[in-house]
Short mmCIF file of C-alpha atoms and ligand atoms in Angstrom, two decimals:
data_model
loop_
_atom_site.label_atom_id
_atom_site.label_comp_id
_atom_site.label_asym_id
_atom_site.label_seq_id
_atom_site.Cartn_x
_atom_site.Cartn_y
_atom_site.Cartn_z
CA MET A 255 31.90 68.37 54.43
CA ASN A 256 28.91 67.82 52.22
CA PHE A 257 25.33 67.92 53.44
CA GLU A 258 23.89 67.37 49.97
CA LEU A 259 21.93 64.20 49.28
CA SER A 260 22.65 62.33 46.05
CA GLU A 261 20.03 61.91 43.34
CA GLU A 262 19.60 58.26 44.32
CA GLN A 263 19.09 59.18 47.98
CA LEU A 264 16.54 61.84 47.06
CA ALA A 265 14.69 59.34 44.85
CA VAL A 266 14.51 56.84 47.74
CA ARG A 267 13.22 59.56 50.08
CA ASP A 268 10.56 60.62 47.57
CA ALA A 269 9.45 57.04 46.93
CA ALA A 270 9.12 56.44 50.69
CA ARG A 271 7.23 59.73 51.12
CA ASP A 272 4.80 58.86 48.31
CA PHE A 273 4.20 55.42 49.75
CA ALA A 274 3.65 56.77 53.27
CA GLN A 275 1.31 59.58 52.23
CA ASN A 276 -0.58 57.74 49.48
CA VAL A 277 -0.73 54.17 50.76
CA LEU A 278 -0.15 54.10 54.51
CA LYS A 279 -2.05 57.16 55.66
CA GLU A 280 -5.53 56.11 54.72
CA GLY A 281 -5.81 53.07 56.98
CA VAL A 282 -3.44 54.00 59.77
CA ILE A 283 -6.08 55.03 62.31
CA ALA A 284 -8.12 51.85 61.75
CA ARG A 285 -5.01 49.63 62.03
CA ASP A 286 -4.09 51.36 65.29
CA ASN A 287 -7.64 51.00 66.68
CA GLU A 288 -7.91 47.35 65.68
CA GLN A 289 -4.26 46.47 66.48
CA ARG A 290 -4.11 45.10 62.96
CA PHE A 291 -0.75 44.14 61.46
CA PRO A 292 -0.17 45.96 58.13
CA LYS A 293 0.28 42.73 56.17
CA GLU A 294 -0.58 44.04 52.70
CA GLU A 295 1.37 47.27 53.28
CA ILE A 296 4.49 45.34 54.33
CA LYS A 297 4.16 43.20 51.20
CA GLN A 298 4.14 46.38 49.10
CA LEU A 299 7.10 47.73 51.05
CA GLY A 300 8.97 44.56 50.09
CA GLU A 301 8.07 45.09 46.44
CA LEU A 302 9.53 48.60 46.69
CA GLY A 303 12.77 47.02 47.92
CA PHE A 304 12.48 48.53 51.41
CA MET A 305 12.62 45.33 53.48
CA GLY A 306 16.24 44.57 52.62
CA MET A 307 17.42 48.00 51.54
CA MET A 308 21.09 47.66 52.44
CA VAL A 309 21.51 44.01 51.48
CA ASP A 310 23.82 43.23 48.56
CA PRO A 311 21.78 42.75 45.35
CA LYS A 312 23.40 39.31 44.96
CA TYR A 313 21.24 38.26 47.94
CA GLY A 314 18.16 40.00 46.56
CA GLY A 315 18.59 43.27 48.46
CA GLY A 316 18.48 46.87 47.34
CA GLY A 317 22.23 47.53 47.69
CA MET A 318 21.49 50.97 49.14
CA ASP A 319 23.44 52.89 51.75
CA THR A 320 22.45 53.60 55.35
CA ILE A 321 21.64 57.24 54.52
CA SER A 322 18.97 56.03 52.07
CA TYR A 323 17.67 53.68 54.76
CA VAL A 324 17.28 56.43 57.38
CA LEU A 325 15.64 58.72 54.82
CA ALA A 326 13.08 56.02 54.07
CA MET A 327 12.61 55.24 57.78
CA GLU A 328 11.93 58.92 58.51
CA GLU A 329 9.27 59.22 55.79
CA ILE A 330 7.49 55.98 56.70
CA SER A 331 7.58 56.84 60.42
CA LYS A 332 6.00 60.25 59.82
CA VAL A 333 2.83 58.32 59.02
CA ASP A 334 2.98 54.82 60.50
CA ALA A 335 5.56 53.76 63.08
CA SER A 336 3.97 50.29 63.24
CA VAL A 337 5.06 49.73 59.66
CA SER A 338 8.49 51.27 60.22
CA VAL A 339 9.34 49.11 63.24
CA CYS A 340 8.66 45.97 61.17
CA MET A 341 10.85 47.43 58.43
CA SER A 342 13.59 48.44 60.87
CA VAL A 343 13.80 45.06 62.61
CA ASN A 344 13.90 43.23 59.26
CA ASN A 345 16.54 45.53 57.77
CA SER A 346 18.81 46.41 60.68
CA LEU A 347 18.59 43.48 63.04
CA VAL A 348 17.79 40.45 60.93
CA CYS A 349 19.12 41.08 57.40
CA TRP A 350 22.19 43.01 58.54
CA GLY A 351 23.05 40.41 61.20
CA LEU A 352 22.71 37.53 58.74
CA GLU A 353 24.59 39.27 55.93
CA THR A 354 27.45 40.39 58.16
CA PHE A 355 27.91 37.31 60.33
CA GLY A 356 26.06 34.45 58.63
CA ASN A 357 27.79 31.88 56.42
CA GLU A 358 27.05 31.50 52.71
CA GLU A 359 24.58 28.66 53.23
CA GLN A 360 22.65 30.66 55.85
CA LYS A 361 22.59 33.68 53.56
CA GLN A 362 21.23 31.70 50.62
CA LYS A 363 18.64 29.92 52.71
CA TYR A 364 17.46 32.70 55.04
CA LEU A 365 18.72 36.10 53.91
CA VAL A 366 17.49 35.91 50.30
CA PRO A 367 13.75 35.60 51.13
CA LEU A 368 14.08 38.16 53.94
CA ALA A 369 15.84 40.74 51.78
CA SER A 370 13.11 40.64 49.14
CA GLY A 371 10.37 40.95 51.77
CA GLU A 372 8.95 37.57 50.79
CA LYS A 373 9.52 36.56 54.40
CA ILE A 374 9.74 38.61 57.61
CA GLY A 375 12.31 38.22 60.37
CA ALA A 376 12.32 38.74 64.14
CA PHE A 377 15.15 39.36 66.61
CA CYS A 378 14.71 37.63 69.95
CA LEU A 379 16.91 38.85 72.78
CA SER A 380 14.61 40.20 75.53
CA GLU A 381 13.22 37.87 78.16
CA PRO A 382 10.86 38.26 81.13
CA GLU A 383 13.90 38.78 83.37
CA ALA A 384 16.50 40.01 80.89
CA GLY A 385 15.63 43.27 79.14
CA SER A 386 18.33 45.89 79.66
CA ASP A 387 20.56 43.34 81.41
CA ALA A 388 20.99 41.37 78.23
CA THR A 389 23.76 39.07 79.47
CA SER A 390 21.36 37.46 82.00
CA GLN A 391 19.83 35.11 79.44
CA ARG A 392 17.65 32.33 80.91
CA THR A 393 16.90 30.75 77.54
CA THR A 394 19.25 27.82 77.17
CA ALA A 395 20.54 25.92 74.15
CA ILE A 396 22.27 22.73 75.23
CA ASP A 397 24.77 21.11 72.88
CA LYS A 398 23.52 17.61 72.02
CA GLY A 399 26.09 16.69 69.38
CA ASP A 400 24.46 17.31 66.02
CA HIS A 401 21.91 19.79 67.40
CA TYR A 402 21.18 22.16 70.27
CA LEU A 403 18.13 21.74 72.51
CA LEU A 404 16.51 25.14 72.97
CA ASN A 405 14.30 25.98 75.98
CA GLY A 406 13.02 29.31 77.23
CA THR A 407 10.77 32.31 76.75
CA LYS A 408 11.31 35.53 74.80
CA ASN A 409 9.27 38.67 75.45
CA TRP A 410 8.03 41.70 73.49
CA ILE A 411 9.15 40.27 70.16
CA THR A 412 8.41 42.53 67.20
CA ASN A 413 6.98 40.57 64.22
CA GLY A 414 6.34 37.78 66.74
CA SER A 415 3.52 35.99 64.93
CA THR A 416 4.18 37.22 61.39
CA ALA A 417 7.85 36.30 61.05
CA SER A 418 9.10 33.11 59.42
CA THR A 419 12.72 33.43 60.54
CA TYR A 420 13.74 34.21 64.11
CA ILE A 421 17.20 35.03 65.40
CA VAL A 422 17.20 33.74 68.96
CA ILE A 423 19.90 34.53 71.53
CA ALA A 424 20.46 31.81 74.14
CA GLN A 425 22.88 30.72 76.84
CA THR A 426 24.87 27.64 75.83
CA ASP A 427 27.28 27.63 78.76
CA ALA A 428 26.23 29.56 81.88
CA GLU A 429 29.69 29.27 83.45
CA LYS A 430 31.20 31.34 80.67
CA GLY A 431 28.82 34.29 81.21
CA HIS A 432 28.43 36.43 78.09
CA LYS A 433 31.09 34.34 76.34
CA GLY A 434 28.75 31.34 76.65
CA ILE A 435 25.95 32.96 74.64
CA ASN A 436 25.08 32.04 71.03
CA ALA A 437 22.71 33.26 68.32
CA PHE A 438 20.56 30.76 66.41
CA ILE A 439 18.31 30.86 63.38
CA ILE A 440 14.93 29.35 64.24
CA GLU A 441 12.27 28.65 61.66
CA ARG A 442 8.57 29.03 62.16
CA GLY A 443 7.09 25.56 62.43
CA MET A 444 10.01 23.89 64.23
CA GLU A 445 8.60 21.42 66.73
CA GLY A 446 8.36 22.87 70.23
CA PHE A 447 8.29 26.50 69.05
CA GLU A 448 5.08 28.27 69.97
CA VAL A 449 3.91 31.86 69.50
CA GLY A 450 2.44 33.04 72.81
CA ALA A 451 0.25 35.95 73.88
CA LYS A 452 0.01 39.13 71.84
CA GLU A 453 0.72 42.38 73.73
CA ASP A 454 -2.00 45.05 74.00
CA LYS A 455 0.16 48.17 73.71
CA LEU A 456 0.04 51.93 74.30
CA GLY A 457 1.56 52.70 70.90
CA ILE A 458 2.72 51.07 67.65
CA ARG A 459 -0.48 49.10 68.01
CA GLY A 460 -0.44 47.84 64.44
CA SER A 461 2.88 46.11 65.02
CA ASP A 462 2.85 42.49 66.01
CA THR A 463 4.40 42.00 69.46
CA HIS A 464 4.36 38.59 71.11
CA THR A 465 5.84 36.32 73.73
CA LEU A 466 7.58 33.31 72.18
CA LEU A 467 7.94 29.93 73.87
CA PHE A 468 10.58 27.31 73.10
CA THR A 469 10.22 23.83 74.55
CA ASP A 470 12.87 21.26 73.59
CA VAL A 471 13.27 22.75 70.12
CA LYS A 472 15.90 20.80 68.18
CA VAL A 473 18.07 23.39 66.47
CA PRO A 474 20.49 21.99 63.86
CA LYS A 475 24.14 22.85 64.53
CA GLU A 476 24.36 24.64 61.18
CA ASN A 477 21.82 27.20 62.44
CA ARG A 478 24.27 28.76 64.89
CA ILE A 479 25.54 32.15 63.69
CA GLY A 480 29.30 32.58 63.92
CA GLU A 481 31.84 30.89 66.17
CA ASP A 482 30.83 29.26 69.45
CA GLY A 483 30.33 32.00 72.06
CA PHE A 484 29.86 34.84 69.57
CA GLY A 485 26.16 35.39 70.37
CA PHE A 486 26.43 38.32 72.78
CA LYS A 487 28.79 40.28 70.56
CA PHE A 488 26.56 39.44 67.63
CA ALA A 489 23.61 40.95 69.52
CA MET A 490 25.54 44.06 70.57
CA LYS A 491 26.97 44.73 67.11
CA THR A 492 23.60 44.18 65.48
CA LEU A 493 21.84 46.44 67.98
CA SER A 494 24.37 49.23 67.34
CA GLY A 495 23.03 49.49 63.79
CA GLY A 496 19.46 48.84 64.91
CA ARG A 497 19.68 51.94 67.09
CA ILE A 498 20.32 54.09 64.01
CA GLY A 499 17.10 52.70 62.50
CA ILE A 500 15.09 53.45 65.65
CA ALA A 501 16.66 56.91 65.88
CA ALA A 502 15.40 57.50 62.33
CA GLN A 503 11.99 56.21 63.37
CA ALA A 504 11.92 58.66 66.31
CA LEU A 505 13.01 61.46 63.98
CA GLY A 506 10.16 60.60 61.62
CA ILE A 507 7.58 60.57 64.42
CA ALA A 508 8.78 64.01 65.59
CA ALA A 509 8.88 65.40 62.04
CA GLY A 510 5.42 63.96 61.31
CA GLY A 511 4.05 65.70 64.43
CA MET A 512 5.68 68.93 63.34
CA ASP A 513 4.24 68.77 59.81
CA LEU A 514 0.75 68.30 61.24
CA ALA A 515 1.20 71.08 63.80
CA VAL A 516 2.47 73.54 61.17
CA ALA A 517 -0.42 72.78 58.81
CA TYR A 518 -2.99 73.07 61.61
CA SER A 519 -1.51 76.35 62.88
CA LYS A 520 -2.14 77.88 59.44
CA GLU A 521 -5.78 76.75 59.34
CA ARG A 522 -7.01 77.28 62.85
CA LYS A 523 -7.98 80.78 63.87
CA ALA A 524 -8.16 82.16 67.41
CA PHE A 525 -8.51 85.74 68.61
CA GLY A 526 -9.05 86.89 65.03
CA LYS A 527 -6.02 85.37 63.30
CA GLU A 528 -4.38 82.05 62.37
CA ILE A 529 -2.81 80.64 65.50
CA HIS A 530 0.74 80.58 64.03
CA LYS A 531 0.53 84.37 64.06
CA HIS A 532 0.48 84.22 67.86
CA GLN A 533 4.02 84.16 69.19
CA ALA A 534 3.12 81.43 71.72
CA ILE A 535 2.55 79.03 68.80
CA ALA A 536 5.26 80.40 66.47
CA PHE A 537 7.89 79.89 69.19
CA LYS A 538 6.74 76.33 69.81
CA ILE A 539 7.17 75.68 66.09
CA ALA A 540 10.63 77.28 66.11
CA ASP A 541 11.69 74.98 68.99
CA MET A 542 10.19 71.98 67.20
CA ALA A 543 12.00 72.73 63.93
CA THR A 544 15.33 73.22 65.71
CA ALA A 545 15.02 69.97 67.67
CA VAL A 546 13.92 67.98 64.60
CA GLU A 547 16.78 69.35 62.50
CA THR A 548 19.32 68.58 65.23
CA ALA A 549 17.99 65.02 65.51
CA ARG A 550 18.18 64.66 61.71
CA LEU A 551 21.82 65.78 61.66
CA MET A 552 22.68 63.25 64.38
CA VAL A 553 20.86 60.42 62.61
CA HIS A 554 22.54 61.22 59.29
CA LYS A 555 25.97 61.45 60.92
CA ALA A 556 25.59 58.01 62.52
CA ALA A 557 24.38 56.58 59.19
CA TRP A 558 27.28 58.24 57.37
CA GLU A 559 29.76 56.76 59.85
CA LYS A 560 28.30 53.31 59.25
CA ASP A 561 28.52 53.78 55.48
CA ASN A 562 32.14 54.86 55.77
CA GLY A 563 33.31 51.94 57.87
CA LEU A 564 33.77 54.01 61.04
CA ASN A 565 32.70 52.97 64.52
CA TYR A 566 29.07 54.07 65.04
CA ASP A 567 28.36 52.64 68.52
CA GLN A 568 28.54 56.11 70.06
CA SER A 569 26.91 58.16 67.33
CA GLY A 570 24.08 55.63 66.98
CA ALA A 571 23.43 55.62 70.74
CA MET A 572 23.53 59.44 70.85
CA ALA A 573 21.21 59.74 67.87
CA LYS A 574 18.71 57.33 69.43
CA LEU A 575 18.89 58.99 72.86
CA TYR A 576 18.37 62.45 71.42
CA ALA A 577 15.88 61.70 68.64
CA SER A 578 13.66 59.62 70.94
CA SER A 579 13.47 62.43 73.49
CA VAL A 580 12.69 64.91 70.69
CA ALA A 581 9.95 62.56 69.46
CA MET A 582 8.39 62.40 72.91
CA GLU A 583 8.66 66.10 73.75
CA GLN A 584 7.65 67.46 70.36
CA THR A 585 4.67 65.17 69.82
CA VAL A 586 3.34 66.39 73.19
CA GLU A 587 3.74 69.93 71.81
CA ALA A 588 2.06 68.94 68.53
CA VAL A 589 -0.95 67.74 70.52
CA GLN A 590 -0.90 70.98 72.53
CA ILE A 591 -0.92 73.12 69.36
CA HIS A 592 -3.96 71.17 68.16
CA GLY A 593 -5.76 71.83 71.47
CA GLY A 594 -8.92 69.73 71.87
CA TYR A 595 -8.59 68.36 68.34
CA GLY A 596 -5.17 67.00 69.25
CA PHE A 597 -6.80 64.76 71.82
CA VAL A 598 -8.99 62.97 69.29
CA LYS A 599 -7.79 60.20 67.00
CA GLU A 600 -8.89 61.77 63.74
CA TYR A 601 -6.09 64.35 63.85
CA HIS A 602 -3.26 61.75 64.04
CA VAL A 603 -1.07 63.61 66.56
CA GLU A 604 -2.25 61.68 69.63
CA ARG A 605 -1.15 58.45 67.89
CA LEU A 606 2.27 59.91 67.13
CA MET A 607 2.56 60.89 70.81
CA ARG A 608 1.69 57.34 71.91
CA ASP A 609 4.05 55.83 69.31
CA ALA A 610 6.92 58.10 70.37
CA LYS A 611 7.20 56.52 73.83
CA ILE A 612 8.49 53.16 72.64
CA THR A 613 11.49 54.78 70.93
CA GLN A 614 12.81 55.60 74.41
CA ILE A 615 12.45 51.94 75.41
CA TYR A 616 13.18 49.39 72.68
CA GLU A 617 16.56 48.48 71.17
CA GLY A 618 18.05 49.78 74.43
CA THR A 619 16.29 52.22 76.76
CA SER A 620 17.51 55.82 77.00
CA GLU A 621 19.31 54.80 80.19
CA ILE A 622 21.15 52.02 78.29
CA GLN A 623 22.16 54.53 75.60
CA LYS A 624 23.63 56.68 78.38
CA ILE A 625 25.64 53.67 79.60
CA VAL A 626 27.00 53.12 76.08
CA ILE A 627 27.74 56.84 75.58
CA SER A 628 29.32 57.43 78.99
CA ARG A 629 31.52 54.33 78.71
CA GLY A 630 32.66 55.55 75.31
CA VAL A 631 33.42 59.05 76.55
CA LEU A 632 35.13 57.87 79.73
CA GLY A 633 36.93 54.99 78.04
CA ALA A 634 35.51 52.71 80.76
N1 CAA B 737 30.09 45.69 69.84
C1 CAA B 737 30.88 44.61 70.10
N2 CAA B 737 31.04 44.09 71.34
C2 CAA B 737 30.40 44.70 72.35
C3 CAA B 737 29.58 45.83 72.17
C4 CAA B 737 29.44 46.32 70.83
N3 CAA B 737 28.66 47.38 70.55
N4 CAA B 737 29.07 46.20 73.36
C5 CAA B 737 29.56 45.34 74.28
N5 CAA B 737 30.36 44.43 73.65
C6 CAA B 737 31.11 43.34 74.26
C7 CAA B 737 32.10 43.85 75.30
O1 CAA B 737 33.31 44.24 74.70
C8 CAA B 737 32.27 42.64 76.19
O2 CAA B 737 33.15 41.70 75.60
P1 CAA B 737 34.60 41.34 76.27
O3 CAA B 737 34.31 40.83 77.65
O4 CAA B 737 35.17 40.35 75.34
O5 CAA B 737 35.34 42.65 76.29
C9 CAA B 737 30.89 42.01 76.16
O6 CAA B 737 30.24 42.48 74.98
C10 CAA B 737 30.07 42.36 77.38
O7 CAA B 737 29.97 43.76 77.42
P2 CAA B 737 29.70 44.56 78.76
O8 CAA B 737 30.61 44.11 79.85
O9 CAA B 737 29.71 46.01 78.39
O10 CAA B 737 28.22 44.05 79.12
P3 CAA B 737 27.16 44.62 80.10
O11 CAA B 737 26.51 43.49 80.80
O12 CAA B 737 27.74 45.73 80.95
O13 CAA B 737 26.03 45.21 79.12
C11 CAA B 737 24.97 46.81 77.72
C12 CAA B 737 26.26 46.16 78.15
C13 CAA B 737 25.37 47.87 76.70
C14 CAA B 737 24.24 47.47 78.86
C15 CAA B 737 24.07 45.72 77.03
O14 CAA B 737 23.64 44.77 77.96
C16 CAA B 737 22.87 46.29 76.32
O15 CAA B 737 22.98 46.85 75.22
N6 CAA B 737 21.64 46.12 76.90
C17 CAA B 737 20.42 46.52 76.24
C18 CAA B 737 19.85 45.41 75.42
C19 CAA B 737 18.91 45.90 74.36
O16 CAA B 737 19.19 46.85 73.64
N7 CAA B 737 17.79 45.21 74.18
C20 CAA B 737 16.88 45.53 73.15
C21 CAA B 737 16.12 44.33 72.76
S1 CAA B 737 15.97 44.09 71.05
C22 CAA B 737 14.61 44.96 70.53
O17 CAA B 737 14.10 45.81 71.21
C23 CAA B 737 14.20 44.64 69.16
C24 CAA B 737 12.80 44.88 68.80
O18 CAA B 737 12.04 43.95 68.65
C25 CAA B 737 12.37 46.26 68.44
#
């Protein structure tokens, strides 16, 4: 066993940390207040090679491993989870899905600009009536010979109005259930494709979350990903990796809250001494550090399994389940340590607490992770 990070991995972590602390931090409160998408910051993230980190350099990616990816996700998420969700969806769901299951033509046309960050991608599975129950797709894509006719609505889509390339999951044959589902590449600007309402959210308010509407969109046959009927498995396999990214995001939110709480506890005095010298606070910090470190070990193990060609469905689900609950619990504690200051925006911890909640919901709720984990354990 080796817990040591390589020089390359440490360099990626440091570059992400510098970017988060020196570029992202300054405007994060304003972006959250104004629900402003971090357009310029995402452009810079692309220039750093962080929008297609794991993609093969022959497609314009960074050729890095999943450990490097989770290290970068943690550092970015310590400061701005609205930036890291955009990065996670582009890397884990869109680029990975296209690189692993797309054909050469699709990779050249769509993956190359996504991997460099020149374009942004979105992953469209959830619907008004199909969130956790992902096989109940109402969006249909009817085979019309040389094209499919796509109709339906997708909900809560990250990068909804800023993406150029959308992977859309749709039912092509209802009688076949999940075996009659396909994944399609949809381009911004295709006739009949409309970006709907923007969500006004509790957290990750800088991220761009929209409803998408498809009315008789003609999708060329060559835009289907994989064999006919592969769409549900495509979504499940892609989400397995996505969950490692979100677990790393949750870890970063928790670690960011901890860093702020530790620093504050050394500055703030009460009853004649810095508050960390009171056992009530010191023990909270001990619990925080233990939970954050456990989450980090789980995230790194899942990433390591992915890098080593092992099955990571279970470890990714466990890492997301655990890290997201640590993010929620420990950011509440970080606010508590800050007392009244924790309740005001200037001190950052209330935003981390609001941002933490979504990590228990998207890319599979905590309850869905328990389904995946329990089925794996029970062999059911
Ligand atoms: N890899 C490959 N295949 C898989 C798989 C995986 N990880 N998981 C399931 N499958 C296959 C099964 O083997 C089965 O195929 P066969 O019939 O050929 O054996 C098929 O998929 C159906 O599987 P299930 O019977 O297990 O399906 P289910 O209806 O019980 O659902 C579920 C399983 C795990 C609950 C799934 O529905 C699920 O993950 N739901 C949550 C969806 C989700 O995560 N949504 C997030 C939206 S995306 C998002 O949030 C992105 C964003 O913008 C941030």
